[in-house]
PDB file of N, CA, C and O in Angstrom:
ATOM      1  N   MET A   1       0.983  -1.085  -0.009  1.00 83.00           N
ATOM      2  CA  MET A   1      -0.340  -0.156  -0.145  1.00 83.00           C
ATOM      3  C   MET A   1       0.576   1.123  -0.037  1.00 83.00           C
ATOM      4  O   MET A   1       1.954   1.144   0.928  1.00 83.00           O
ATOM      5  N   SER A   2       0.467   1.983  -0.553  1.00 88.00           N
ATOM      6  CA  SER A   2       1.078   3.568  -0.759  1.00 88.00           C
ATOM      7  C   SER A   2       0.396   4.583  -0.054  1.00 88.00           C
ATOM      8  O   SER A   2      -0.797   4.344   0.270  1.00 88.00           O
ATOM      9  N   LYS A   3       1.168   5.446   0.385  1.00 91.00           N
ATOM     10  CA  LYS A   3       0.631   6.456   1.605  1.00 91.00           C
ATOM     11  C   LYS A   3       0.304   7.621   0.868  1.00 91.00           C
ATOM     12  O   LYS A   3       0.996   7.967  -0.199  1.00 91.00           O
ATOM     13  N   LEU A   4      -0.615   8.317   0.858  1.00 90.00           N
ATOM     14  CA  LEU A   4      -1.110   9.974   0.107  1.00 90.00           C
ATOM     15  C   LEU A   4      -1.394  10.629   1.362  1.00 90.00           C
ATOM     16  O   LEU A   4      -2.196  10.156   1.994  1.00 90.00           O
ATOM     17  N   THR A   5      -0.952  12.064   0.954  1.00 93.00           N
ATOM     18  CA  THR A   5      -1.345  13.051   2.109  1.00 93.00           C
ATOM     19  C   THR A   5      -2.101  13.961   1.376  1.00 93.00           C
ATOM     20  O   THR A   5      -2.039  14.449  -0.268  1.00 93.00           O
ATOM     21  N   LEU A   6      -3.620  14.286   1.536  1.00 92.00           N
ATOM     22  CA  LEU A   6      -4.342  14.995   1.226  1.00 92.00           C
ATOM     23  C   LEU A   6      -4.767  16.317   2.054  1.00 92.00           C
ATOM     24  O   LEU A   6      -4.522  16.316   3.079  1.00 92.00           O
ATOM     25  N   SER A   7      -5.134  17.245   1.043  1.00 95.00           N
ATOM     26  CA  SER A   7      -5.471  18.492   1.789  1.00 95.00           C
ATOM     27  C   SER A   7      -6.997  18.935   2.021  1.00 95.00           C
ATOM     28  O   SER A   7      -7.293  18.558   0.924  1.00 95.00           O
ATOM     29  N   VAL A   8      -7.954  18.625   2.791  1.00 94.00           N
ATOM     30  CA  VAL A   8      -9.508  18.779   2.493  1.00 94.00           C
ATOM     31  C   VAL A   8      -9.911  19.503   3.819  1.00 94.00           C
ATOM     32  O   VAL A   8      -9.253  19.406   4.788  1.00 94.00           O
ATOM     33  N   ASP A   9     -11.003  20.265   3.330  1.00 94.00           N
ATOM     34  CA  ASP A   9     -11.889  20.728   4.099  1.00 94.00           C
ATOM     35  C   ASP A   9     -12.278  19.918   5.495  1.00 94.00           C
ATOM     36  O   ASP A   9     -12.780  18.769   5.246  1.00 94.00           O
ATOM     37  N   PRO A  10     -12.063  20.535   6.460  1.00 95.00           N
ATOM     38  CA  PRO A  10     -12.578  20.005   7.662  1.00 95.00           C
ATOM     39  C   PRO A  10     -13.698  19.614   7.854  1.00 95.00           C
ATOM     40  O   PRO A  10     -14.254  18.355   8.316  1.00 95.00           O
ATOM     41  N   GLY A  11     -14.763  20.205   7.394  1.00 95.00           N
ATOM     42  CA  GLY A  11     -15.802  19.694   7.513  1.00 95.00           C
ATOM     43  C   GLY A  11     -16.291  18.436   6.217  1.00 95.00           C
ATOM     44  O   GLY A  11     -17.409  17.750   6.798  1.00 95.00           O
ATOM     45  N   VAL A  12     -15.608  18.515   5.316  1.00 94.00           N
ATOM     46  CA  VAL A  12     -15.866  17.629   4.485  1.00 94.00           C
ATOM     47  C   VAL A  12     -15.368  16.185   5.032  1.00 94.00           C
ATOM     48  O   VAL A  12     -15.951  15.014   4.649  1.00 94.00           O
ATOM     49  N   VAL A  13     -14.138  16.388   5.917  1.00 95.00           N
ATOM     50  CA  VAL A  13     -13.317  15.179   6.551  1.00 95.00           C
ATOM     51  C   VAL A  13     -14.412  14.901   7.574  1.00 95.00           C
ATOM     52  O   VAL A  13     -14.625  13.611   7.930  1.00 95.00           O
ATOM     53  N   ARG A  14     -15.452  15.628   8.467  1.00 96.00           N
ATOM     54  CA  ARG A  14     -16.306  15.096   9.294  1.00 96.00           C
ATOM     55  C   ARG A  14     -17.421  14.429   8.641  1.00 96.00           C
ATOM     56  O   ARG A  14     -18.009  13.404   9.102  1.00 96.00           O
ATOM     57  N   GLN A  15     -17.849  14.764   7.469  1.00 96.00           N
ATOM     58  CA  GLN A  15     -18.911  14.317   6.462  1.00 96.00           C
ATOM     59  C   GLN A  15     -18.558  12.801   6.224  1.00 96.00           C
ATOM     60  O   GLN A  15     -18.995  12.008   6.305  1.00 96.00           O
ATOM     61  N   ALA A  16     -17.199  12.974   5.649  1.00 95.00           N
ATOM     62  CA  ALA A  16     -16.737  11.783   4.984  1.00 95.00           C
ATOM     63  C   ALA A  16     -16.729  10.649   6.191  1.00 95.00           C
ATOM     64  O   ALA A  16     -17.004   9.384   6.058  1.00 95.00           O
ATOM     65  N   LYS A  17     -16.136  10.957   7.429  1.00 96.00           N
ATOM     66  CA  LYS A  17     -15.662   9.934   8.624  1.00 96.00           C
ATOM     67  C   LYS A  17     -17.341   9.422   8.938  1.00 96.00           C
ATOM     68  O   LYS A  17     -17.263   8.433   9.271  1.00 96.00           O
ATOM     69  N   ARG A  18     -18.339  10.455   8.976  1.00 95.00           N
ATOM     70  CA  ARG A  18     -19.669   9.966   9.506  1.00 95.00           C
ATOM     71  C   ARG A  18     -20.288   8.859   8.306  1.00 95.00           C
ATOM     72  O   ARG A  18     -20.542   7.711   8.829  1.00 95.00           O
ATOM     73  N   TYR A  19     -19.877   9.396   7.112  1.00 94.00           N
ATOM     74  CA  TYR A  19     -20.421   8.192   5.985  1.00 94.00           C
ATOM     75  C   TYR A  19     -19.708   7.181   5.792  1.00 94.00           C
ATOM     76  O   TYR A  19     -20.316   6.113   6.018  1.00 94.00           O
ATOM     77  N   ALA A  20     -18.163   6.992   6.294  1.00 94.00           N
ATOM     78  CA  ALA A  20     -17.700   5.964   6.229  1.00 94.00           C
ATOM     79  C   ALA A  20     -17.896   5.168   7.588  1.00 94.00           C
ATOM     80  O   ALA A  20     -18.130   3.924   7.280  1.00 94.00           O
ATOM     81  N   GLN A  21     -18.357   5.677   8.732  1.00 95.00           N
ATOM     82  CA  GLN A  21     -18.932   4.811   9.874  1.00 95.00           C
ATOM     83  C   GLN A  21     -20.293   4.077   9.358  1.00 95.00           C
ATOM     84  O   GLN A  21     -20.668   3.099   9.828  1.00 95.00           O
ATOM     85  N   ALA A  22     -21.135   5.035   8.780  1.00 94.00           N
ATOM     86  CA  ALA A  22     -22.292   4.531   8.544  1.00 94.00           C
ATOM     87  C   ALA A  22     -22.283   3.363   7.400  1.00 94.00           C
ATOM     88  O   ALA A  22     -23.331   2.237   7.393  1.00 94.00           O
ATOM     89  N   THR A  23     -21.355   3.053   6.775  1.00 92.00           N
ATOM     90  CA  THR A  23     -20.923   2.515   5.646  1.00 92.00           C
ATOM     91  C   THR A  23     -20.259   1.122   6.258  1.00 92.00           C
ATOM     92  O   THR A  23     -20.089  -0.062   5.149  1.00 92.00           O
ATOM     93  N   GLY A  24     -19.749   1.189   7.093  1.00 95.00           N
ATOM     94  CA  GLY A  24     -18.881   0.359   7.688  1.00 95.00           C
ATOM     95  C   GLY A  24     -17.370   0.448   6.742  1.00 95.00           C
ATOM     96  O   GLY A  24     -16.683  -0.933   6.764  1.00 95.00           O
ATOM     97  N   LYS A  25     -17.204   1.225   6.404  1.00 94.00           N
ATOM     98  CA  LYS A  25     -15.847   1.565   5.814  1.00 94.00           C
ATOM     99  C   LYS A  25     -15.020   2.370   6.343  1.00 94.00           C
ATOM    100  O   LYS A  25     -15.549   3.637   7.043  1.00 94.00           O
ATOM    101  N   SER A  26     -13.734   2.616   5.953  1.00 95.00           N
ATOM    102  CA  SER A  26     -12.796   3.290   6.551  1.00 95.00           C
ATOM    103  C   SER A  26     -12.905   4.354   5.420  1.00 95.00           C
ATOM    104  O   SER A  26     -13.256   4.407   4.294  1.00 95.00           O
ATOM    105  N   VAL A  27     -12.257   5.915   5.893  1.00 95.00           N
ATOM    106  CA  VAL A  27     -12.283   7.057   4.915  1.00 95.00           C
ATOM    107  C   VAL A  27     -11.282   6.472   4.145  1.00 95.00           C
ATOM    108  O   VAL A  27     -11.476   6.920   2.734  1.00 95.00           O
ATOM    109  N   SER A  28     -10.137   5.996   4.467  1.00 94.00           N
ATOM    110  CA  SER A  28      -9.203   5.537   3.459  1.00 94.00           C
ATOM    111  C   SER A  28      -9.667   4.782   2.318  1.00 94.00           C
ATOM    112  O   SER A  28      -9.501   4.372   1.060  1.00 94.00           O
ATOM    113  N   ARG A  29     -10.605   3.680   2.695  1.00 93.00           N
ATOM    114  CA  ARG A  29     -11.377   2.455   1.619  1.00 93.00           C
ATOM    115  C   ARG A  29     -12.311   3.522   0.749  1.00 93.00           C
ATOM    116  O   ARG A  29     -12.075   3.104  -0.355  1.00 93.00           O
ATOM    117  N   LEU A  30     -12.891   4.592   1.240  1.00 92.00           N
ATOM    118  CA  LEU A  30     -13.701   5.518   0.733  1.00 92.00           C
ATOM    119  C   LEU A  30     -12.907   6.198  -0.444  1.00 92.00           C
ATOM    120  O   LEU A  30     -13.178   6.197  -1.786  1.00 92.00           O
ATOM    121  N   VAL A  31     -11.744   6.434  -0.221  1.00 92.00           N
ATOM    122  CA  VAL A  31     -10.946   7.393  -1.167  1.00 92.00           C
ATOM    123  C   VAL A  31     -10.247   6.492  -2.308  1.00 92.00           C
ATOM    124  O   VAL A  31     -10.313   6.865  -3.556  1.00 92.00           O
ATOM    125  N   GLU A  32     -10.012   5.051  -1.520  1.00 91.00           N
ATOM    126  CA  GLU A  32      -9.506   4.249  -2.690  1.00 91.00           C
ATOM    127  C   GLU A  32     -10.516   3.588  -3.833  1.00 91.00           C
ATOM    128  O   GLU A  32     -10.104   3.734  -4.869  1.00 91.00           O
ATOM    129  N   ASP A  33     -11.560   3.536  -3.360  1.00 87.00           N
ATOM    130  CA  ASP A  33     -13.039   3.020  -4.427  1.00 87.00           C
ATOM    131  C   ASP A  33     -13.028   4.240  -5.242  1.00 87.00           C
ATOM    132  O   ASP A  33     -13.326   3.825  -6.237  1.00 87.00           O
ATOM    133  N   TYR A  34     -13.127   5.402  -4.707  1.00 87.00           N
ATOM    134  CA  TYR A  34     -13.340   6.737  -5.536  1.00 87.00           C
ATOM    135  C   TYR A  34     -12.141   6.633  -6.634  1.00 87.00           C
ATOM    136  O   TYR A  34     -12.535   6.925  -7.870  1.00 87.00           O
ATOM    137  N   LEU A  35     -10.901   6.503  -6.068  1.00 87.00           N
ATOM    138  CA  LEU A  35      -9.943   6.819  -7.134  1.00 87.00           C
ATOM    139  C   LEU A  35      -9.790   5.455  -8.284  1.00 87.00           C
ATOM    140  O   LEU A  35      -9.419   5.829  -9.314  1.00 87.00           O
ATOM    141  N   ALA A  36     -10.098   4.431  -7.766  1.00 83.00           N
ATOM    142  CA  ALA A  36     -10.273   3.389  -8.924  1.00 83.00           C
ATOM    143  C   ALA A  36     -11.578   3.541  -9.578  1.00 83.00           C
ATOM    144  O   ALA A  36     -11.308   3.024 -10.837  1.00 83.00           O
ATOM    145  N   LEU A  37     -12.469   3.911  -9.258  1.00 78.00           N
ATOM    146  CA  LEU A  37     -13.544   4.314 -10.113  1.00 78.00           C
ATOM    147  C   LEU A  37     -13.242   5.359 -11.193  1.00 78.00           C
ATOM    148  O   LEU A  37     -13.353   5.010 -12.599  1.00 78.00           O
ATOM    149  N   VAL A  38     -12.619   6.281 -10.901  1.00 78.00           N
ATOM    150  CA  VAL A  38     -12.462   7.381 -11.464  1.00 78.00           C
ATOM    151  C   VAL A  38     -11.162   6.894 -12.534  1.00 78.00           C
ATOM    152  O   VAL A  38     -11.014   7.437 -13.906  1.00 78.00           O
ATOM    153  N   ALA A  39     -10.241   6.191 -11.791  1.00 78.00           N
ATOM    154  CA  ALA A  39      -9.190   5.758 -13.141  1.00 78.00           C
ATOM    155  C   ALA A  39      -9.684   4.883 -13.905  1.00 78.00           C
ATOM    156  O   ALA A  39      -9.201   4.730 -15.484  1.00 78.00           O
ATOM    157  N   GLY A  40     -10.830   4.040 -13.576  1.00 73.00           N
ATOM    158  CA  GLY A  40     -11.625   3.059 -14.758  1.00 73.00           C
ATOM    159  C   GLY A  40     -12.316   4.004 -15.506  1.00 73.00           C
ATOM    160  O   GLY A  40     -12.819   3.370 -16.579  1.00 73.00           O
ATOM    161  N   ALA A  41     -12.717   5.056 -15.221  1.00 60.00           N
ATOM    162  CA  ALA A  41     -13.601   5.855 -15.993  1.00 60.00           C
ATOM    163  C   ALA A  41     -13.770   6.283 -17.474  1.00 60.00           C
ATOM    164  O   ALA A  41     -14.302   6.201 -18.144  1.00 60.00           O
ATOM    165  N   GLY A  42     -12.367   6.395 -17.831  1.00 57.00           N
ATOM    166  CA  GLY A  42     -11.786   6.337 -19.042  1.00 57.00           C
ATOM    167  C   GLY A  42     -11.644   5.265 -20.065  1.00 57.00           C
ATOM    168  O   GLY A  42     -11.466   5.520 -21.048  1.00 57.00           O
ATOM    169  N   GLN A  43     -12.015   4.458 -19.479  1.00 60.00           N
ATOM    170  CA  GLN A  43     -11.801   2.972 -20.214  1.00 60.00           C
ATOM    171  C   GLN A  43     -13.396   2.510 -20.698  1.00 60.00           C
ATOM    172  O   GLN A  43     -13.114   1.280 -21.445  1.00 60.00           O
ATOM    173  N   GLY A  44     -14.256   2.943 -20.317  1.00 56.00           N
ATOM    174  CA  GLY A  44     -15.540   2.932 -20.833  1.00 56.00           C
ATOM    175  C   GLY A  44     -16.367   1.578 -20.136  1.00 56.00           C
ATOM    176  O   GLY A  44     -17.447   1.448 -20.356  1.00 56.00           O
ATOM    177  N   GLY A  45     -15.583   1.030 -19.464  1.00 58.00           N
ATOM    178  CA  GLY A  45     -16.529  -0.049 -18.885  1.00 58.00           C
ATOM    179  C   GLY A  45     -16.604   0.126 -17.152  1.00 58.00           C
ATOM    180  O   GLY A  45     -16.826  -0.770 -16.366  1.00 58.00           O
ATOM    181  N   ALA A  46     -16.101   1.445 -16.731  1.00 59.00           N
ATOM    182  CA  ALA A  46     -16.379   1.448 -15.358  1.00 59.00           C
ATOM    183  C   ALA A  46     -17.724   1.415 -14.649  1.00 59.00           C
ATOM    184  O   ALA A  46     -18.402   1.857 -15.409  1.00 59.00           O
ATOM    185  N   GLU A  47     -17.685   0.621 -13.563  1.00 66.00           N
ATOM    186  CA  GLU A  47     -18.909   0.244 -12.984  1.00 66.00           C
ATOM    187  C   GLU A  47     -19.216   0.877 -11.410  1.00 66.00           C
ATOM    188  O   GLU A  47     -18.269   0.919 -10.823  1.00 66.00           O
ATOM    189  N   THR A  48     -20.267   1.667 -11.465  1.00 69.00           N
ATOM    190  CA  THR A  48     -20.287   2.131 -10.083  1.00 69.00           C
ATOM    191  C   THR A  48     -21.103   0.836  -9.063  1.00 69.00           C
ATOM    192  O   THR A  48     -21.607   0.119  -9.426  1.00 69.00           O
ATOM    193  N   PRO A  49     -20.614   1.325  -7.874  1.00 73.00           N
ATOM    194  CA  PRO A  49     -21.258   0.565  -6.783  1.00 73.00           C
ATOM    195  C   PRO A  49     -22.723   0.014  -7.022  1.00 73.00           C
ATOM    196  O   PRO A  49     -22.932  -0.700  -6.843  1.00 73.00           O
ATOM    197  N   GLY A  50     -23.465   1.234  -6.981  1.00 73.00           N
ATOM    198  CA  GLY A  50     -25.008   1.202  -7.327  1.00 73.00           C
ATOM    199  C   GLY A  50     -25.456   0.428  -8.648  1.00 73.00           C
ATOM    200  O   GLY A  50     -26.339  -0.073  -8.610  1.00 73.00           O
ATOM    201  N   LEU A  51     -24.692   0.352  -9.876  1.00 71.00           N
ATOM    202  CA  LEU A  51     -24.879  -0.347 -10.762  1.00 71.00           C
ATOM    203  C   LEU A  51     -24.585  -1.580 -10.443  1.00 71.00           C
ATOM    204  O   LEU A  51     -25.173  -2.625 -10.927  1.00 71.00           O
ATOM    205  N   ARG A  52     -23.357  -2.133  -9.739  1.00 73.00           N
ATOM    206  CA  ARG A  52     -23.098  -3.299  -9.467  1.00 73.00           C
ATOM    207  C   ARG A  52     -24.429  -4.280  -8.707  1.00 73.00           C
ATOM    208  O   ARG A  52     -24.106  -5.202  -9.054  1.00 73.00           O
ATOM    209  N   ARG A  53     -24.854  -3.415  -7.542  1.00 73.00           N
ATOM    210  CA  ARG A  53     -25.966  -3.898  -7.063  1.00 73.00           C
ATOM    211  C   ARG A  53     -27.141  -4.264  -7.713  1.00 73.00           C
ATOM    212  O   ARG A  53     -27.839  -5.080  -7.247  1.00 73.00           O
ATOM    213  N   VAL A  54     -27.483  -3.147  -8.685  1.00 71.00           N
ATOM    214  CA  VAL A  54     -28.580  -3.768  -9.481  1.00 71.00           C
ATOM    215  C   VAL A  54     -28.581  -4.230 -10.811  1.00 71.00           C
ATOM    216  O   VAL A  54     -29.507  -4.616 -11.379  1.00 71.00           O
ATOM    217  N   ARG A  55     -27.432  -4.863 -10.889  1.00 69.00           N
ATOM    218  CA  ARG A  55     -27.550  -5.339 -12.177  1.00 69.00           C
ATOM    219  C   ARG A  55     -27.901  -6.632 -12.202  1.00 69.00           C
ATOM    220  O   ARG A  55     -27.898  -7.552 -11.132  1.00 69.00           O
ATOM    221  N   GLY A  56     -28.654  -7.155 -13.323  1.00 68.00           N
ATOM    222  CA  GLY A  56     -29.282  -8.629 -13.086  1.00 68.00           C
ATOM    223  C   GLY A  56     -30.650  -8.348 -13.051  1.00 68.00           C
ATOM    224  O   GLY A  56     -31.319  -9.658 -12.781  1.00 68.00           O
ATOM    225  N   ILE A  57     -31.146  -7.340 -11.953  1.00 68.00           N
ATOM    226  CA  ILE A  57     -32.408  -7.749 -11.142  1.00 68.00           C
ATOM    227  C   ILE A  57     -33.454  -7.227 -12.091  1.00 68.00           C
ATOM    228  O   ILE A  57     -34.674  -7.594 -11.978  1.00 68.00           O
ATOM    229  N   LEU A  58     -33.369  -6.582 -13.529  1.00 66.00           N
ATOM    230  CA  LEU A  58     -34.187  -6.280 -13.970  1.00 66.00           C
ATOM    231  C   LEU A  58     -34.051  -7.349 -15.406  1.00 66.00           C
ATOM    232  O   LEU A  58     -32.975  -7.739 -15.964  1.00 66.00           O
ATOM    233  N   ARG A  59     -34.950  -7.848 -15.772  1.00 67.00           N
ATOM    234  CA  ARG A  59     -34.952  -8.688 -17.223  1.00 67.00           C
ATOM    235  C   ARG A  59     -34.740  -7.621 -18.390  1.00 67.00           C
ATOM    236  O   ARG A  59     -34.637  -6.478 -18.439  1.00 67.00           O
ATOM    237  N   ARG A  60     -33.714  -8.193 -19.382  1.00 68.00           N
ATOM    238  CA  ARG A  60     -33.166  -7.519 -20.329  1.00 68.00           C
ATOM    239  C   ARG A  60     -34.232  -6.687 -21.212  1.00 68.00           C
ATOM    240  O   ARG A  60     -35.666  -7.363 -21.297  1.00 68.00           O
ATOM    241  N   GLY A  61     -33.994  -5.184 -21.208  1.00 69.00           N
ATOM    242  CA  GLY A  61     -34.812  -4.514 -22.103  1.00 69.00           C
ATOM    243  C   GLY A  61     -34.663  -4.191 -23.525  1.00 69.00           C
ATOM    244  O   GLY A  61     -33.463  -4.965 -23.872  1.00 69.00           O
ATOM    245  N   ASN A  62     -35.560  -3.822 -24.103  1.00 74.00           N
ATOM    246  CA  ASN A  62     -35.419  -3.486 -25.568  1.00 74.00           C
ATOM    247  C   ASN A  62     -35.264  -1.928 -25.599  1.00 74.00           C
ATOM    248  O   ASN A  62     -36.104  -1.330 -25.279  1.00 74.00           O
ATOM    249  N   GLN A  63     -34.112  -1.698 -26.286  1.00 75.00           N
ATOM    250  CA  GLN A  63     -33.861  -0.157 -26.311  1.00 75.00           C
ATOM    251  C   GLN A  63     -34.684   0.841 -27.306  1.00 75.00           C
ATOM    252  O   GLN A  63     -35.174   1.444 -26.853  1.00 75.00           O
ATOM    253  N   GLY A  64     -35.428  -0.063 -28.281  1.00 78.00           N
ATOM    254  CA  GLY A  64     -36.351   0.599 -29.081  1.00 78.00           C
ATOM    255  C   GLY A  64     -37.674   0.678 -28.208  1.00 78.00           C
ATOM    256  O   GLY A  64     -38.295   1.745 -28.217  1.00 78.00           O
ATOM    257  N   ALA A  65     -38.094  -0.381 -27.669  1.00 79.00           N
ATOM    258  CA  ALA A  65     -39.364  -0.040 -26.685  1.00 79.00           C
ATOM    259  C   ALA A  65     -38.993   0.851 -25.523  1.00 79.00           C
ATOM    260  O   ALA A  65     -39.890   1.585 -25.158  1.00 79.00           O
ATOM    261  N   TYR A  66     -37.948   1.137 -25.129  1.00 77.00           N
ATOM    262  CA  TYR A  66     -37.724   2.361 -24.148  1.00 77.00           C
ATOM    263  C   TYR A  66     -37.666   3.567 -24.778  1.00 77.00           C
ATOM    264  O   TYR A  66     -38.402   4.665 -24.309  1.00 77.00           O
ATOM    265  N   ARG A  67     -37.065   3.656 -25.907  1.00 82.00           N
ATOM    266  CA  ARG A  67     -37.394   4.987 -26.780  1.00 82.00           C
ATOM    267  C   ARG A  67     -38.933   5.520 -27.139  1.00 82.00           C
ATOM    268  O   ARG A  67     -39.302   6.176 -26.683  1.00 82.00           O
ATOM    269  N   ASP A  68     -39.589   4.011 -27.547  1.00 84.00           N
ATOM    270  CA  ASP A  68     -40.835   4.389 -27.715  1.00 84.00           C
ATOM    271  C   ASP A  68     -42.008   5.055 -26.118  1.00 84.00           C
ATOM    272  O   ASP A  68     -42.665   5.559 -25.941  1.00 84.00           O
ATOM    273  N   TYR A  69     -41.635   4.453 -25.071  1.00 83.00           N
ATOM    274  CA  TYR A  69     -41.926   4.743 -23.794  1.00 83.00           C
ATOM    275  C   TYR A  69     -41.637   6.016 -23.581  1.00 83.00           C
ATOM    276  O   TYR A  69     -42.492   6.868 -22.875  1.00 83.00           O
ATOM    277  N   LEU A  70     -40.573   6.830 -23.732  1.00 84.00           N
ATOM    278  CA  LEU A  70     -40.007   7.906 -23.497  1.00 84.00           C
ATOM    279  C   LEU A  70     -40.768   8.641 -24.280  1.00 84.00           C
ATOM    280  O   LEU A  70     -41.454  10.083 -23.994  1.00 84.00           O
ATOM    281  N   ALA A  71     -40.959   8.734 -25.861  1.00 88.00           N
ATOM    282  CA  ALA A  71     -42.046   9.759 -26.516  1.00 88.00           C
ATOM    283  C   ALA A  71     -43.085   9.408 -25.956  1.00 88.00           C
ATOM    284  O   ALA A  71     -43.470  10.732 -26.072  1.00 88.00           O
ATOM    285  N   ARG A  72     -43.939   8.465 -25.796  1.00 89.00           N
ATOM    286  CA  ARG A  72     -45.014   8.508 -25.191  1.00 89.00           C
ATOM    287  C   ARG A  72     -45.105   9.391 -23.871  1.00 89.00           C
ATOM    288  O   ARG A  72     -46.057  10.250 -23.647  1.00 89.00           O
ATOM    289  N   LYS A  73     -44.318   9.206 -23.098  1.00 87.00           N
ATOM    290  CA  LYS A  73     -44.232   9.791 -21.793  1.00 87.00           C
ATOM    291  C   LYS A  73     -44.204  11.130 -21.714  1.00 87.00           C
ATOM    292  O   LYS A  73     -44.873  12.080 -21.359  1.00 87.00           O
ATOM    293  N   TYR A  74     -43.202  11.615 -22.740  1.00 88.00           N
ATOM    294  CA  TYR A  74     -42.783  13.450 -23.017  1.00 88.00           C
ATOM    295  C   TYR A  74     -43.801  13.805 -23.878  1.00 88.00           C
ATOM    296  O   TYR A  74     -43.198  15.035 -24.422  1.00 88.00           O
ATOM    297  N   ARG A  75     -44.866  13.303 -24.409  1.00 84.00           N
ATOM    298  CA  ARG A  75     -45.368  14.126 -25.375  1.00 84.00           C
ATOM    299  C   ARG A  75     -45.955  15.458 -25.144  1.00 84.00           C
ATOM    300  O   ARG A  75     -46.239  15.557 -23.821  1.00 84.00           O
TER     301      ARG A  75
END
């Protein structure tokens, strides 16, 4: 593991610590997850944690049907 020093607003640090505690992670883990996500974003296949959680719960959709649905919805 490499060590990284960051300068962060104290209020943001407090919020990050609360969020980390609520999610059962460390602030270091949150930062590492975020940096890994950002590093992979340029590769076109980056997956957010939310996407990983919901992947596969919906049956395969039809893109044309979705466009038709949106067209009807926003007429």
